[in-house]
Amino acid sequence: MNSRYNRVKMTTLAMLTAISCVLVFLSFPFPLFPAFKYELADVPVLIATFAFGPLAGLLVTVLAAFVQAFILGQDTWVGFLMHVAATGCFAVVAGLLYRRNRTKKSAVLALILGTLTMTAVMALMNYIIDPLFYGMQRQAVVALMLPAIIPFNLSKAGINAVVTFFVYKKISNVIHRAEDGAR
């Protein structure tokens, strides 16, 4: 690959990271459990994943989570790790599946499996981390799984998956035109 193509790719990934960081401010409370906040910040991660592969999605995840947590002050190091684990798993699973066959059907399957993976990872992370770092009793975390933790993560990941599905093709055309011009 030539250096111009690499610059276009890095610039695109940097822009998607920046968009993710801005979208974290457009959050609103989850209706069933207002302590949880929903935002569209994972959509640019999934766009990077579909456009450039799972490692690019993972890179945008780590960079955006770092900026959101430590520069913008939106989270702690524990939240940073949970964010990277959950969104990173979503991106890697979705990216690996979509990379094999870039069709709408494959995209839907990749997003569904990514959503389920993120939900499972967050349930496990909450089960392990909440008692250790947030002082919650493990029984309290278990009691929140079905009414709050699992529905929130399914909803958050599911909405982000649906938004990604509908905007990716339009955005990918712009990304790939820029790539083609750089080759």
PDB file of C-alpha atoms in Angstrom:
ATOM      1  CA  MET A   1       0.000   0.000   0.000  1.00  0.00           C
ATOM      2  CA  ASN A   2       1.183   3.474  -0.701  1.00  0.00           C
ATOM      3  CA  SER A   3       1.672   6.187   1.874  1.00  0.00           C
ATOM      4  CA  ARG A   4      -1.183   8.318   0.502  1.00  0.00           C
ATOM      5  CA  TYR A   5      -3.611   5.421   1.026  1.00  0.00           C
ATOM      6  CA  ASN A   6      -2.283   4.934   4.562  1.00  0.00           C
ATOM      7  CA  ARG A   7      -2.777   8.645   5.289  1.00  0.00           C
ATOM      8  CA  VAL A   8      -6.368   8.475   4.041  1.00  0.00           C
ATOM      9  CA  LYS A   9      -7.036   5.387   6.160  1.00  0.00           C
ATOM     10  CA  MET A  10      -5.456   6.895   9.301  1.00  0.00           C
ATOM     11  CA  THR A  11      -7.303  10.180   8.758  1.00  0.00           C
ATOM     12  CA  THR A  12     -10.595   8.315   8.370  1.00  0.00           C
ATOM     13  CA  LEU A  13      -9.961   6.307  11.545  1.00  0.00           C
ATOM     14  CA  ALA A  14      -9.030   9.501  13.418  1.00  0.00           C
ATOM     15  CA  MET A  15     -12.243  11.181  12.252  1.00  0.00           C
ATOM     16  CA  LEU A  16     -14.334   8.187  13.313  1.00  0.00           C
ATOM     17  CA  THR A  17     -12.606   8.248  16.713  1.00  0.00           C
ATOM     18  CA  ALA A  18     -13.378  11.964  17.064  1.00  0.00           C
ATOM     19  CA  ILE A  19     -17.018  11.431  16.078  1.00  0.00           C
ATOM     20  CA  SER A  20     -17.295   8.673  18.683  1.00  0.00           C
ATOM     21  CA  CYS A  21     -15.934  11.068  21.306  1.00  0.00           C
ATOM     22  CA  VAL A  22     -18.488  13.734  20.385  1.00  0.00           C
ATOM     23  CA  LEU A  23     -21.378  11.256  20.362  1.00  0.00           C
ATOM     24  CA  VAL A  24     -20.687  10.307  23.987  1.00  0.00           C
ATOM     25  CA  PHE A  25     -22.046  13.743  24.940  1.00  0.00           C
ATOM     26  CA  LEU A  26     -25.356  13.030  23.201  1.00  0.00           C
ATOM     27  CA  SER A  27     -26.466  10.522  25.796  1.00  0.00           C
ATOM     28  CA  PHE A  28     -29.722   9.940  27.591  1.00  0.00           C
ATOM     29  CA  PRO A  29     -30.789   7.716  30.474  1.00  0.00           C
ATOM     30  CA  PHE A  30     -32.051   4.212  29.818  1.00  0.00           C
ATOM     31  CA  PRO A  31     -35.795   4.298  30.686  1.00  0.00           C
ATOM     32  CA  LEU A  32     -35.851   1.084  32.734  1.00  0.00           C
ATOM     33  CA  PHE A  33     -32.774   2.018  34.764  1.00  0.00           C
ATOM     34  CA  PRO A  34     -31.851   5.730  34.542  1.00  0.00           C
ATOM     35  CA  ALA A  35     -28.378   5.203  36.048  1.00  0.00           C
ATOM     36  CA  PHE A  36     -27.365   3.646  32.697  1.00  0.00           C
ATOM     37  CA  LYS A  37     -26.722   6.085  29.849  1.00  0.00           C
ATOM     38  CA  TYR A  38     -27.269   5.288  26.182  1.00  0.00           C
ATOM     39  CA  GLU A  39     -25.258   6.970  23.441  1.00  0.00           C
ATOM     40  CA  LEU A  40     -24.398   6.283  19.812  1.00  0.00           C
ATOM     41  CA  ALA A  41     -20.616   6.369  20.370  1.00  0.00           C
ATOM     42  CA  ASP A  42     -20.181   2.762  19.193  1.00  0.00           C
ATOM     43  CA  VAL A  43     -21.590   3.479  15.717  1.00  0.00           C
ATOM     44  CA  PRO A  44     -18.332   5.040  14.401  1.00  0.00           C
ATOM     45  CA  VAL A  45     -16.459   2.045  15.851  1.00  0.00           C
ATOM     46  CA  LEU A  46     -18.673  -0.339  13.885  1.00  0.00           C
ATOM     47  CA  ILE A  47     -18.290   1.765  10.728  1.00  0.00           C
ATOM     48  CA  ALA A  48     -14.489   1.561  11.105  1.00  0.00           C
ATOM     49  CA  THR A  49     -14.821  -2.180  11.683  1.00  0.00           C
ATOM     50  CA  PHE A  50     -16.896  -2.799   8.569  1.00  0.00           C
ATOM     51  CA  ALA A  51     -14.795  -0.472   6.391  1.00  0.00           C
ATOM     52  CA  PHE A  52     -11.305  -1.526   7.496  1.00  0.00           C
ATOM     53  CA  GLY A  53     -11.640  -4.740   9.505  1.00  0.00           C
ATOM     54  CA  PRO A  54     -11.748  -5.856  13.131  1.00  0.00           C
ATOM     55  CA  LEU A  55      -8.328  -4.486  14.104  1.00  0.00           C
ATOM     56  CA  ALA A  56      -9.283  -1.012  12.890  1.00  0.00           C
ATOM     57  CA  GLY A  57     -12.493  -1.231  14.919  1.00  0.00           C
ATOM     58  CA  LEU A  58     -10.521  -2.317  17.956  1.00  0.00           C
ATOM     59  CA  LEU A  59      -8.082   0.580  17.475  1.00  0.00           C
ATOM     60  CA  VAL A  60     -10.931   3.112  17.286  1.00  0.00           C
ATOM     61  CA  THR A  61     -12.481   1.481  20.371  1.00  0.00           C
ATOM     62  CA  VAL A  62      -9.312   1.842  22.436  1.00  0.00           C
ATOM     63  CA  LEU A  63      -8.601   5.403  21.279  1.00  0.00           C
ATOM     64  CA  ALA A  64     -12.180   6.605  21.752  1.00  0.00           C
ATOM     65  CA  ALA A  65     -12.515   4.911  25.152  1.00  0.00           C
ATOM     66  CA  PHE A  66      -9.207   6.461  26.258  1.00  0.00           C
ATOM     67  CA  VAL A  67     -10.233   9.962  25.179  1.00  0.00           C
ATOM     68  CA  GLN A  68     -13.724   9.584  26.651  1.00  0.00           C
ATOM     69  CA  ALA A  69     -12.434   8.275  29.985  1.00  0.00           C
ATOM     70  CA  PHE A  70      -9.232  10.162  30.628  1.00  0.00           C
ATOM     71  CA  ILE A  71      -9.321  13.335  28.546  1.00  0.00           C
ATOM     72  CA  LEU A  72     -13.038  14.129  28.605  1.00  0.00           C
ATOM     73  CA  GLY A  73     -13.469  12.740  32.119  1.00  0.00           C
ATOM     74  CA  GLN A  74     -16.482  10.624  31.204  1.00  0.00           C
ATOM     75  CA  ASP A  75     -15.283   7.474  32.971  1.00  0.00           C
ATOM     76  CA  THR A  76     -12.756   5.827  35.300  1.00  0.00           C
ATOM     77  CA  TRP A  77     -10.042   3.318  34.422  1.00  0.00           C
ATOM     78  CA  VAL A  78     -12.457   0.517  35.355  1.00  0.00           C
ATOM     79  CA  GLY A  79     -15.071   1.939  33.007  1.00  0.00           C
ATOM     80  CA  PHE A  80     -12.387   2.320  30.348  1.00  0.00           C
ATOM     81  CA  LEU A  81     -11.502  -1.380  30.628  1.00  0.00           C
ATOM     82  CA  MET A  82     -15.166  -2.425  30.546  1.00  0.00           C
ATOM     83  CA  HIS A  83     -15.770  -0.189  27.523  1.00  0.00           C
ATOM     84  CA  VAL A  84     -12.781  -1.613  25.640  1.00  0.00           C
ATOM     85  CA  ALA A  85     -13.765  -5.199  26.490  1.00  0.00           C
ATOM     86  CA  ALA A  86     -17.427  -4.831  25.534  1.00  0.00           C
ATOM     87  CA  THR A  87     -17.144  -2.648  22.436  1.00  0.00           C
ATOM     88  CA  GLY A  88     -13.921  -4.366  21.410  1.00  0.00           C
ATOM     89  CA  CYS A  89     -15.607  -7.787  21.495  1.00  0.00           C
ATOM     90  CA  PHE A  90     -18.541  -6.405  19.512  1.00  0.00           C
ATOM     91  CA  ALA A  91     -16.189  -4.937  16.890  1.00  0.00           C
ATOM     92  CA  VAL A  92     -13.978  -8.011  16.591  1.00  0.00           C
ATOM     93  CA  VAL A  93     -16.873 -10.488  16.325  1.00  0.00           C
ATOM     94  CA  ALA A  94     -18.814  -8.330  13.858  1.00  0.00           C
ATOM     95  CA  GLY A  95     -15.687  -7.512  11.875  1.00  0.00           C
ATOM     96  CA  LEU A  96     -14.515 -11.104  11.538  1.00  0.00           C
ATOM     97  CA  LEU A  97     -17.941 -12.243  10.346  1.00  0.00           C
ATOM     98  CA  TYR A  98     -18.513  -9.336   7.952  1.00  0.00           C
ATOM     99  CA  ARG A  99     -15.003  -9.541   6.485  1.00  0.00           C
ATOM    100  CA  ARG A 100     -15.662 -13.067   5.166  1.00  0.00           C
ATOM    101  CA  ASN A 101     -18.715 -12.106   3.135  1.00  0.00           C
ATOM    102  CA  ARG A 102     -19.586  -8.444   2.633  1.00  0.00           C
ATOM    103  CA  THR A 103     -23.335  -8.783   2.011  1.00  0.00           C
ATOM    104  CA  LYS A 104     -26.382  -7.348   3.755  1.00  0.00           C
ATOM    105  CA  LYS A 105     -27.221 -10.771   5.143  1.00  0.00           C
ATOM    106  CA  SER A 106     -23.696 -11.143   6.502  1.00  0.00           C
ATOM    107  CA  ALA A 107     -23.844  -7.635   7.990  1.00  0.00           C
ATOM    108  CA  VAL A 108     -27.102  -8.446   9.784  1.00  0.00           C
ATOM    109  CA  LEU A 109     -25.693 -11.702  11.151  1.00  0.00           C
ATOM    110  CA  ALA A 110     -22.442  -9.986  12.187  1.00  0.00           C
ATOM    111  CA  LEU A 111     -24.314  -7.206  13.993  1.00  0.00           C
ATOM    112  CA  ILE A 112     -26.655  -9.647  15.758  1.00  0.00           C
ATOM    113  CA  LEU A 113     -23.784 -11.842  16.944  1.00  0.00           C
ATOM    114  CA  GLY A 114     -21.790  -8.752  17.928  1.00  0.00           C
ATOM    115  CA  THR A 115     -24.764  -7.485  19.938  1.00  0.00           C
ATOM    116  CA  LEU A 116     -25.125 -10.819  21.731  1.00  0.00           C
ATOM    117  CA  THR A 117     -21.382 -10.986  22.390  1.00  0.00           C
ATOM    118  CA  MET A 118     -21.287  -7.469  23.831  1.00  0.00           C
ATOM    119  CA  THR A 119     -24.275  -8.244  26.041  1.00  0.00           C
ATOM    120  CA  ALA A 120     -22.684 -11.440  27.354  1.00  0.00           C
ATOM    121  CA  VAL A 121     -19.332  -9.731  27.958  1.00  0.00           C
ATOM    122  CA  MET A 122     -20.960  -6.864  29.848  1.00  0.00           C
ATOM    123  CA  ALA A 123     -23.033  -9.245  31.967  1.00  0.00           C
ATOM    124  CA  LEU A 124     -19.881 -11.140  32.909  1.00  0.00           C
ATOM    125  CA  MET A 125     -17.856  -7.951  33.468  1.00  0.00           C
ATOM    126  CA  ASN A 126     -20.583  -6.478  35.691  1.00  0.00           C
ATOM    127  CA  TYR A 127     -20.790  -9.729  37.645  1.00  0.00           C
ATOM    128  CA  ILE A 128     -17.036  -9.720  38.287  1.00  0.00           C
ATOM    129  CA  ILE A 129     -16.153  -6.023  38.464  1.00  0.00           C
ATOM    130  CA  ASP A 130     -19.113  -4.372  40.200  1.00  0.00           C
ATOM    131  CA  PRO A 131     -18.519  -6.145  43.538  1.00  0.00           C
ATOM    132  CA  LEU A 132     -14.758  -5.547  43.368  1.00  0.00           C
ATOM    133  CA  PHE A 133     -14.666  -1.879  42.370  1.00  0.00           C
ATOM    134  CA  TYR A 134     -18.101  -0.418  43.039  1.00  0.00           C
ATOM    135  CA  GLY A 135     -18.792  -2.044  46.399  1.00  0.00           C
ATOM    136  CA  MET A 136     -21.918  -3.862  45.259  1.00  0.00           C
ATOM    137  CA  GLN A 137     -22.876  -7.197  46.722  1.00  0.00           C
ATOM    138  CA  ARG A 138     -22.711  -9.941  44.104  1.00  0.00           C
ATOM    139  CA  GLN A 139     -26.360 -10.836  44.882  1.00  0.00           C
ATOM    140  CA  ALA A 140     -27.331  -7.246  44.046  1.00  0.00           C
ATOM    141  CA  VAL A 141     -25.552  -7.505  40.694  1.00  0.00           C
ATOM    142  CA  VAL A 142     -27.294 -10.808  39.954  1.00  0.00           C
ATOM    143  CA  ALA A 143     -30.630  -9.238  40.918  1.00  0.00           C
ATOM    144  CA  LEU A 144     -30.000  -6.448  38.366  1.00  0.00           C
ATOM    145  CA  MET A 145     -29.044  -8.784  35.491  1.00  0.00           C
ATOM    146  CA  LEU A 146     -32.512  -9.489  34.063  1.00  0.00           C
ATOM    147  CA  PRO A 147     -34.294  -6.230  34.828  1.00  0.00           C
ATOM    148  CA  ALA A 148     -31.440  -3.826  33.993  1.00  0.00           C
ATOM    149  CA  ILE A 149     -27.968  -4.988  32.895  1.00  0.00           C
ATOM    150  CA  ILE A 150     -28.924  -7.432  30.138  1.00  0.00           C
ATOM    151  CA  PRO A 151     -31.827  -5.362  28.707  1.00  0.00           C
ATOM    152  CA  PHE A 152     -29.692  -2.211  28.704  1.00  0.00           C
ATOM    153  CA  ASN A 153     -26.779  -3.840  26.902  1.00  0.00           C
ATOM    154  CA  LEU A 154     -29.058  -5.607  24.412  1.00  0.00           C
ATOM    155  CA  SER A 155     -30.836  -2.312  23.732  1.00  0.00           C
ATOM    156  CA  LYS A 156     -27.668  -0.232  23.481  1.00  0.00           C
ATOM    157  CA  ALA A 157     -25.836  -2.679  21.233  1.00  0.00           C
ATOM    158  CA  GLY A 158     -28.995  -3.444  19.250  1.00  0.00           C
ATOM    159  CA  ILE A 159     -29.799   0.206  18.541  1.00  0.00           C
ATOM    160  CA  ASN A 160     -26.177   0.873  17.584  1.00  0.00           C
ATOM    161  CA  ALA A 161     -26.276  -2.173  15.292  1.00  0.00           C
ATOM    162  CA  VAL A 162     -29.465  -0.984  13.569  1.00  0.00           C
ATOM    163  CA  VAL A 163     -28.113   2.550  13.112  1.00  0.00           C
ATOM    164  CA  THR A 164     -24.849   1.139  11.740  1.00  0.00           C
ATOM    165  CA  PHE A 165     -26.733  -1.116   9.328  1.00  0.00           C
ATOM    166  CA  PHE A 166     -28.661   1.811   7.873  1.00  0.00           C
ATOM    167  CA  VAL A 167     -25.828   4.366   7.666  1.00  0.00           C
ATOM    168  CA  TYR A 168     -22.824   2.190   6.822  1.00  0.00           C
ATOM    169  CA  LYS A 169     -23.444   1.755   3.102  1.00  0.00           C
ATOM    170  CA  LYS A 170     -23.853   5.488   2.520  1.00  0.00           C
ATOM    171  CA  ILE A 171     -20.767   6.318   4.564  1.00  0.00           C
ATOM    172  CA  SER A 172     -18.743   3.443   3.110  1.00  0.00           C
ATOM    173  CA  ASN A 173     -19.245   4.828  -0.391  1.00  0.00           C
ATOM    174  CA  VAL A 174     -17.551   8.069   0.699  1.00  0.00           C
ATOM    175  CA  ILE A 175     -14.775   6.192   2.529  1.00  0.00           C
ATOM    176  CA  HIS A 176     -14.065   3.906  -0.413  1.00  0.00           C
ATOM    177  CA  ARG A 177     -14.103   6.782  -2.925  1.00  0.00           C
ATOM    178  CA  ALA A 178     -11.450   8.505  -0.802  1.00  0.00           C
ATOM    179  CA  GLU A 179      -9.462   5.258  -0.667  1.00  0.00           C
ATOM    180  CA  ASP A 180      -9.727   4.761  -4.431  1.00  0.00           C
ATOM    181  CA  GLY A 181      -8.498   8.309  -5.022  1.00  0.00           C
ATOM    182  CA  ALA A 182      -5.497   7.605  -2.811  1.00  0.00           C
ATOM    183  CA  ARG A 183      -4.407   4.430  -4.613  1.00  0.00           C
TER     184      ARG A 183
END
